[in-house]
Amino acid sequence: MAAVPRVAVVQFPGMNCEAETKLALEAVGLEAEIYRWNRDPAGLDGFDAMVVGGGFSYQDRVRSGVIAAREPICERLLTLAGQGRPILGICNGAQVLVETGLVPGLQPGRIEVALAPNRMTQGGRVVRRDYFCTWTHLRLVTPPQRCVWTAALQPAAVLAIPMAHGEGRFTSATAGLFEQLAADGQLVWQYCDPAGVVSEDFPICPNGSTRATAAVCNPAGNVLAIMPHPERASWLRQVPQDLPGPWGAARRAAYGQAAALAAAGPGRGIFASLAQSLAVAL
Amino acid sequence: MSAGLPLTERRFAVDAYADDAALSAALLAEGVGLSPFEARRLAELLGRNPTWCELHLFNAEWSEHCSYKSSKPTLREFLPTSGPTVVLGPQEDAGILLLGPTGDGDRWGIVIAHESHNHPSQVLPTEGAATGIGGIVRDVDCMGAEVIAVADPLRFGDPSGPQADRTRWITAGVVDGIWQYGNALGVPNLGGDIVFDPCYDDNCLVNVVALGLVRESRILHSRVPEQAHQEPYDLILVGKPTDDSGFGGAAFASMDLDEADEDTNRGAVQVPDPFLKNVLLLHKANEAVRDAAQAAGAAVGMKDLGAAGIACSSSELCAAGGFGAWIDLDRVHVALPNLRPEVIAVAETQERYLWAVPRWFTPTVLRIYNEEWDLPGVYEGAQAAVIGEARSDKRYVVTCRGEVVCDADVDTVTAGIEYERVAAAAVWDEPEPDVRGGDLPGRLLRLLASPNIASKESLYRFYDTEVQGRAVLRSGEADAGVIAPLFDRPWGAALTVDGNPRYGRIDPYWGGVNAVAEAMRNIAAVGATPVGMTDCLNFGNPEVPAQFAEFRESVRGLSAAARALWLKDYPGEPTPFVSGNVSLYNQSAAGRAVSPSPIVACLGVIDDHARCVTPQLKEPGNALIVAGARRAELGGSAYYQVFHEAHGQSVPRPDLNVERNLIHGTIDAIASGGVRACHDISNGGLLVTVAEMLIGGWGHGTCGAQVDLAAVPYDGEETAALREQASAFGETGGFVLEVQPAQVAPVLAIYRERGVAAAVCGSVSATPTLDLGPAGAVSLDDLRGAWLGGLPEVLG
């Protein structure tokens, strides 16, 4: 019997989602270990995949993720990513991967996009700014096999996932970059309504992100930076009862049944995709 | 060691002042709030003039904030604090209530603590609110618990009144402080409430409640273990380097706010830093130390540093175990050069803890903080350092630069001081307004848009409700927030807060009763069972007899309700208060005090959170049941406020035996499985409750309803107009339940057996309208627009 694949949950000071990220990985049968930033970076080589979780690394000093991205451990992530090792960045972790130059990674190591402060718009008019926490719906807009972290999902899957961030607006100084990413299948998840219709308008798109982008992968598809939190939607219990759409309906249908609520939630598919990919690789 | 060092000559010459006025002036010049009587008492206890360090230490220890000198006798007289759900009562930084058995002979407890940060938030809203969360989270953490939730009861001035600009600035600033700090900390926000009222124009109230999860066997006590009689125990200070922030903070919190003195006031507010706290907390460095201590068999004690800093924490940590202490201020890591000894000793620099550990274990503690978690590397000047030791002789000695700057009996330091204040109740003589009938739809829309009833979504969307992945019901989603503390069990912990200043203004006793009853109704409305409470008692000046009477009457009301609304599974056993806080002197220099504001937080538990319900209507065809008879009790209502600009007299005066049966009946009804939605009747009355069920907590509702007001249970013989308006908008406690047709008879039977009036008063429809029959109708879109748009309109 093959050994259980091991995933490192990389922890920088100020991060705060390590525990639930570890639980979400264990729920799909993987082994997970929280890996402190000041441990030997070479130790990461012994893991089959890495997740950089959410929080406020280094207090979001200067801008989110930028200081953590200068840590030796991120150089190692760059190397391992180049070797095809799966890496997921969630929220602040996504910001770290962007600042490390892993995502979109057209030229690995170069910062090509930014996760700018939220600026919610309706018809181009700014209606709100700053931190926001809510449940969103995401639509898978690349073929599932394009990315390690979506491989086990159905094409055009719609997931209900919560977001909670102040700087999650994908943007770039390079004109046409997101069109190119979309054409190349690197634009993986977009914000949509419960029926799967994508919109850049608030509240469907909760942060004003370019092309309603919620997640971007690297050209090889092994590295994904996602702003909403799949680990907080790993059990059906976590889905709000009054949420519109099929996930809310599933939650309401499970009313009163503890076992049904302990079943997989919408975010589970992201981690299950990794588990499936690693099992194939092993 | 301290032996042989001389006592400093820097002393405050109490005996040089013959008259009180001169002494008082001299104390104030030194920034000390002690009264002349207290200063003389201090000199008498010490047998000499106090050193400046002692003066500032006792200034903090004898402040209202630390000593509860005015409130303690009243609290002792009235509040029930023990019972079968209590794991730890109100003797340490936080209380602990029973969640359930672990299955391996231990018990899971929910730690609960409740604090205020009112004065700082009025002066510097963002920093004040942030440090409020910081303090409460430290209180829970240092019990050995994982901090799993916070909630914020907030009280602001009238956003349309004469101080509107300032109120809006404070509101925005406080919300910023809560999200900027709480979110970074990684503790989910489970709700809270917001009330706007002119009585808070000069004094906002920023309370904060925190919950933690702990195994009983792993509770960490705030005392030096008795092993310190046999072997040396070090005192280790951990965290930020000490600076001069918050110097005098405890005394500041116990004074009237003088707006003219803002610069001084600001200096007394601490500087928050969630980053370092996150590194210390939550599965991190503190827990690593606790695990290491457990593994090594080291008996340890821990206390957070809050009011009066090192001096207060070290003296209390040691005194609680029956020890004295020696503190060497030269070993304290500081952020600024040349700090005076009294500043190092009592400054309230945030993000610090104090450990008492056996000396052989000290290197492990220092290694975990300073090397593994690299505190000096992640934050300039932060570290863990030994600053002293416990001593068996019960002397509390502080040394600095070759001198003894404090030398007192430790029990004298921590004993505090008490006063018997005089109470003389004022009479509330406002007449009852004349109620006019009619216009239910129009009045409903105006009430829905009023700031105290309108959705708070524009504010709470700043709060991270999802971190830790424990959320079941979140801010705004239902009457109480619910989390699943354990991932492998379906248990739920429900938390709510309540307190309505308009009731307390009319009658502080009934204000207290209603705060307890409403908090319990909120818990019952989601299906959970109340197991205990905390209170934060926000009042004016206890030296003013009318204001002290308000305090006493409110506490008497809290007590009466806690005893009559007893624990559901233990008839006759009061629902206990396991923790709390008293915040007095919430008045401006002009003498304007807040109205009686006892704020109650209630914790409920449910053995299967799959049964928790929200208010949003689920399925057309279901029946709407109203439980609890309406009465002509419009006193203090939102209705009187909005349509009569008045309070009246007829505050809700629940029959507490009926109220208990109403609450317990609702818990049973939801447990029976036939209830699909539930919402309690409170602010704005029955029609607001029903409208909110149509709209849904987050505004996602799609169903309509038909309601027949004539079918609503009513208790009284009033005129038709009053009966109609009281039925529609009266705030007498009750519930509206959405019940599947087959379950209607069993649910009604549950209430009938308990002697509670309940009746089917309408039904859920697929047409998105609230249809009141002959009284008119309102569309769901209009209801939603009024309720969601009300607050942004007022706050801008």
PDB file of C-alpha atoms in Angstrom, chain A residues 11-20 23 36-38 56-59 61 128-135 162-164 229 231-232 235 237-244 251-258 261, chain B residues 179 183-186 273 275 278-279 283-284 371-374 378-379 458 461-474 477 484 487 490 608-614 616 618 670 673 675-676 698 700:
ATOM      1  CA  GLN A  11       2.739  29.140   8.011  1.00  0.00           C
ATOM      2  CA  PHE A  12       4.040  32.693   8.135  1.00  0.00           C
ATOM      3  CA  PRO A  13       3.717  34.817  11.268  1.00  0.00           C
ATOM      4  CA  GLY A  14       0.281  36.445  11.266  1.00  0.00           C
ATOM      5  CA  MET A  15      -1.502  33.713   9.330  1.00  0.00           C
ATOM      6  CA  ASN A  16      -4.646  32.414  10.971  1.00  0.00           C
ATOM      7  CA  CYS A  17      -6.215  29.617   8.907  1.00  0.00           C
ATOM      8  CA  GLU A  18      -3.699  26.835   9.442  1.00  0.00           C
ATOM      9  CA  ALA A  19      -5.881  24.612  11.623  1.00  0.00           C
ATOM     10  CA  GLU A  20      -8.941  24.501   9.375  1.00  0.00           C
ATOM     11  CA  LEU A  23      -8.535  19.650   8.669  1.00  0.00           C
ATOM     12  CA  ARG A  36       6.623  27.146  10.311  1.00  0.00           C
ATOM     13  CA  TRP A  37       8.317  29.826   8.226  1.00  0.00           C
ATOM     14  CA  ASN A  38      11.652  29.641  10.060  1.00  0.00           C
ATOM     15  CA  PHE A  56      -2.353  38.476   7.642  1.00  0.00           C
ATOM     16  CA  SER A  57       1.274  37.436   7.159  1.00  0.00           C
ATOM     17  CA  TYR A  58       3.580  40.025   8.638  1.00  0.00           C
ATOM     18  CA  GLN A  59       0.565  42.168   9.443  1.00  0.00           C
ATOM     19  CA  ARG A  61       2.936  45.421   6.209  1.00  0.00           C
ATOM     20  CA  ARG A 128     -18.113  50.200  -1.426  1.00  0.00           C
ATOM     21  CA  ARG A 129     -14.469  49.656  -0.557  1.00  0.00           C
ATOM     22  CA  ASP A 130     -12.265  47.751   1.860  1.00  0.00           C
ATOM     23  CA  TYR A 131     -12.634  44.486   3.708  1.00  0.00           C
ATOM     24  CA  PHE A 132     -15.697  42.385   3.018  1.00  0.00           C
ATOM     25  CA  CYS A 133     -16.876  39.007   4.250  1.00  0.00           C
ATOM     26  CA  THR A 134     -19.660  37.106   2.533  1.00  0.00           C
ATOM     27  CA  TRP A 135     -20.560  33.865   0.791  1.00  0.00           C
ATOM     28  CA  PRO A 162     -17.019  32.296   1.468  1.00  0.00           C
ATOM     29  CA  MET A 163     -14.623  35.170   0.931  1.00  0.00           C
ATOM     30  CA  ALA A 164     -13.143  37.449   3.589  1.00  0.00           C
ATOM     31  CA  HIS A 229     -11.690  30.064   1.233  1.00  0.00           C
ATOM     32  CA  GLU A 231     -11.400  25.164   3.538  1.00  0.00           C
ATOM     33  CA  ARG A 232     -14.248  27.092   5.184  1.00  0.00           C
ATOM     34  CA  TRP A 235     -18.496  20.485   5.215  1.00  0.00           C
ATOM     35  CA  ARG A 237     -22.695  22.242   7.851  1.00  0.00           C
ATOM     36  CA  GLN A 238     -20.688  25.366   6.979  1.00  0.00           C
ATOM     37  CA  VAL A 239     -23.054  26.464   4.167  1.00  0.00           C
ATOM     38  CA  PRO A 240     -25.552  29.088   5.371  1.00  0.00           C
ATOM     39  CA  GLN A 241     -29.147  27.853   5.584  1.00  0.00           C
ATOM     40  CA  ASP A 242     -30.566  30.843   3.735  1.00  0.00           C
ATOM     41  CA  LEU A 243     -28.048  30.879   0.876  1.00  0.00           C
ATOM     42  CA  PRO A 244     -29.790  31.014  -2.522  1.00  0.00           C
ATOM     43  CA  ARG A 251     -28.124  22.683   3.130  1.00  0.00           C
ATOM     44  CA  ARG A 252     -31.837  23.223   3.819  1.00  0.00           C
ATOM     45  CA  ALA A 253     -32.694  19.711   2.644  1.00  0.00           C
ATOM     46  CA  ALA A 254     -30.253  18.368   5.225  1.00  0.00           C
ATOM     47  CA  TYR A 255     -32.059  20.206   8.051  1.00  0.00           C
ATOM     48  CA  GLY A 256     -32.135  18.142  11.207  1.00  0.00           C
ATOM     49  CA  GLN A 257     -29.797  15.445   9.907  1.00  0.00           C
ATOM     50  CA  ALA A 258     -26.411  15.565  11.594  1.00  0.00           C
ATOM     51  CA  LEU A 261     -24.458  18.037   7.496  1.00  0.00           C
TER      52      LEU A 261
ATOM     53  CA  TRP B 179     -12.544  44.347  11.958  1.00  0.00           C
ATOM     54  CA  ASN B 183     -10.041  39.738  11.610  1.00  0.00           C
ATOM     55  CA  ALA B 184      -6.265  39.754  11.826  1.00  0.00           C
ATOM     56  CA  LEU B 185      -6.443  37.798  15.032  1.00  0.00           C
ATOM     57  CA  GLY B 186      -8.312  34.989  13.337  1.00  0.00           C
ATOM     58  CA  ASP B 273      -1.286  45.030  17.756  1.00  0.00           C
ATOM     59  CA  PHE B 275      -0.091  40.657  14.686  1.00  0.00           C
ATOM     60  CA  ASN B 278      -1.788  36.172  16.630  1.00  0.00           C
ATOM     61  CA  VAL B 279       1.748  34.814  16.887  1.00  0.00           C
ATOM     62  CA  HIS B 283      -2.570  27.057  18.320  1.00  0.00           C
ATOM     63  CA  LYS B 284       0.647  28.995  18.530  1.00  0.00           C
ATOM     64  CA  GLU B 371      13.764  30.853  19.211  1.00  0.00           C
ATOM     65  CA  GLU B 372      11.014  28.609  17.852  1.00  0.00           C
ATOM     66  CA  TRP B 373       8.502  31.450  17.462  1.00  0.00           C
ATOM     67  CA  ASP B 374      11.263  34.014  17.066  1.00  0.00           C
ATOM     68  CA  VAL B 378       8.997  39.123  14.045  1.00  0.00           C
ATOM     69  CA  TYR B 379       8.493  42.178  16.237  1.00  0.00           C
ATOM     70  CA  SER B 458     -23.508  47.301   5.947  1.00  0.00           C
ATOM     71  CA  ARG B 461     -19.862  42.563   6.500  1.00  0.00           C
ATOM     72  CA  PHE B 462     -16.564  43.999   7.707  1.00  0.00           C
ATOM     73  CA  TYR B 463     -16.300  41.180  10.246  1.00  0.00           C
ATOM     74  CA  ASP B 464     -14.780  37.812   9.429  1.00  0.00           C
ATOM     75  CA  THR B 465     -17.451  35.321  10.476  1.00  0.00           C
ATOM     76  CA  GLU B 466     -15.889  32.331   8.696  1.00  0.00           C
ATOM     77  CA  VAL B 467     -12.342  31.992  10.012  1.00  0.00           C
ATOM     78  CA  GLN B 468     -11.755  28.741  11.958  1.00  0.00           C
ATOM     79  CA  GLY B 469     -14.504  27.082   9.892  1.00  0.00           C
ATOM     80  CA  ARG B 470     -16.795  26.655  12.888  1.00  0.00           C
ATOM     81  CA  ALA B 471     -19.702  28.856  11.765  1.00  0.00           C
ATOM     82  CA  VAL B 472     -23.239  27.449  11.851  1.00  0.00           C
ATOM     83  CA  LEU B 473     -25.290  30.669  12.164  1.00  0.00           C
ATOM     84  CA  ARG B 474     -23.538  33.963  11.638  1.00  0.00           C
ATOM     85  CA  GLU B 477     -28.405  35.285  10.000  1.00  0.00           C
ATOM     86  CA  ALA B 484     -19.700  24.155  16.194  1.00  0.00           C
ATOM     87  CA  PHE B 487     -15.306  19.343  14.403  1.00  0.00           C
ATOM     88  CA  PRO B 490     -22.624  18.031  16.183  1.00  0.00           C
ATOM     89  CA  ASP B 608     -27.208  18.761  17.497  1.00  0.00           C
ATOM     90  CA  HIS B 609     -26.774  22.000  15.590  1.00  0.00           C
ATOM     91  CA  ALA B 610     -28.522  20.407  12.610  1.00  0.00           C
ATOM     92  CA  ARG B 611     -31.731  21.445  14.411  1.00  0.00           C
ATOM     93  CA  CYS B 612     -30.822  25.146  14.534  1.00  0.00           C
ATOM     94  CA  VAL B 613     -33.298  27.319  12.643  1.00  0.00           C
ATOM     95  CA  THR B 614     -33.086  30.778  11.087  1.00  0.00           C
ATOM     96  CA  GLN B 616     -36.191  33.245   7.048  1.00  0.00           C
ATOM     97  CA  LYS B 618     -38.826  28.343   4.077  1.00  0.00           C
ATOM     98  CA  ILE B 670     -37.822  23.358  17.802  1.00  0.00           C
ATOM     99  CA  GLY B 673     -38.394  18.910  14.482  1.00  0.00           C
ATOM    100  CA  VAL B 675     -40.364  24.136  13.169  1.00  0.00           C
ATOM    101  CA  ARG B 676     -38.818  25.436   9.934  1.00  0.00           C
ATOM    102  CA  TRP B 698     -29.349  38.370   4.897  1.00  0.00           C
ATOM    103  CA  HIS B 700     -32.486  36.470   0.629  1.00  0.00           C
TER     104      HIS B 700
END
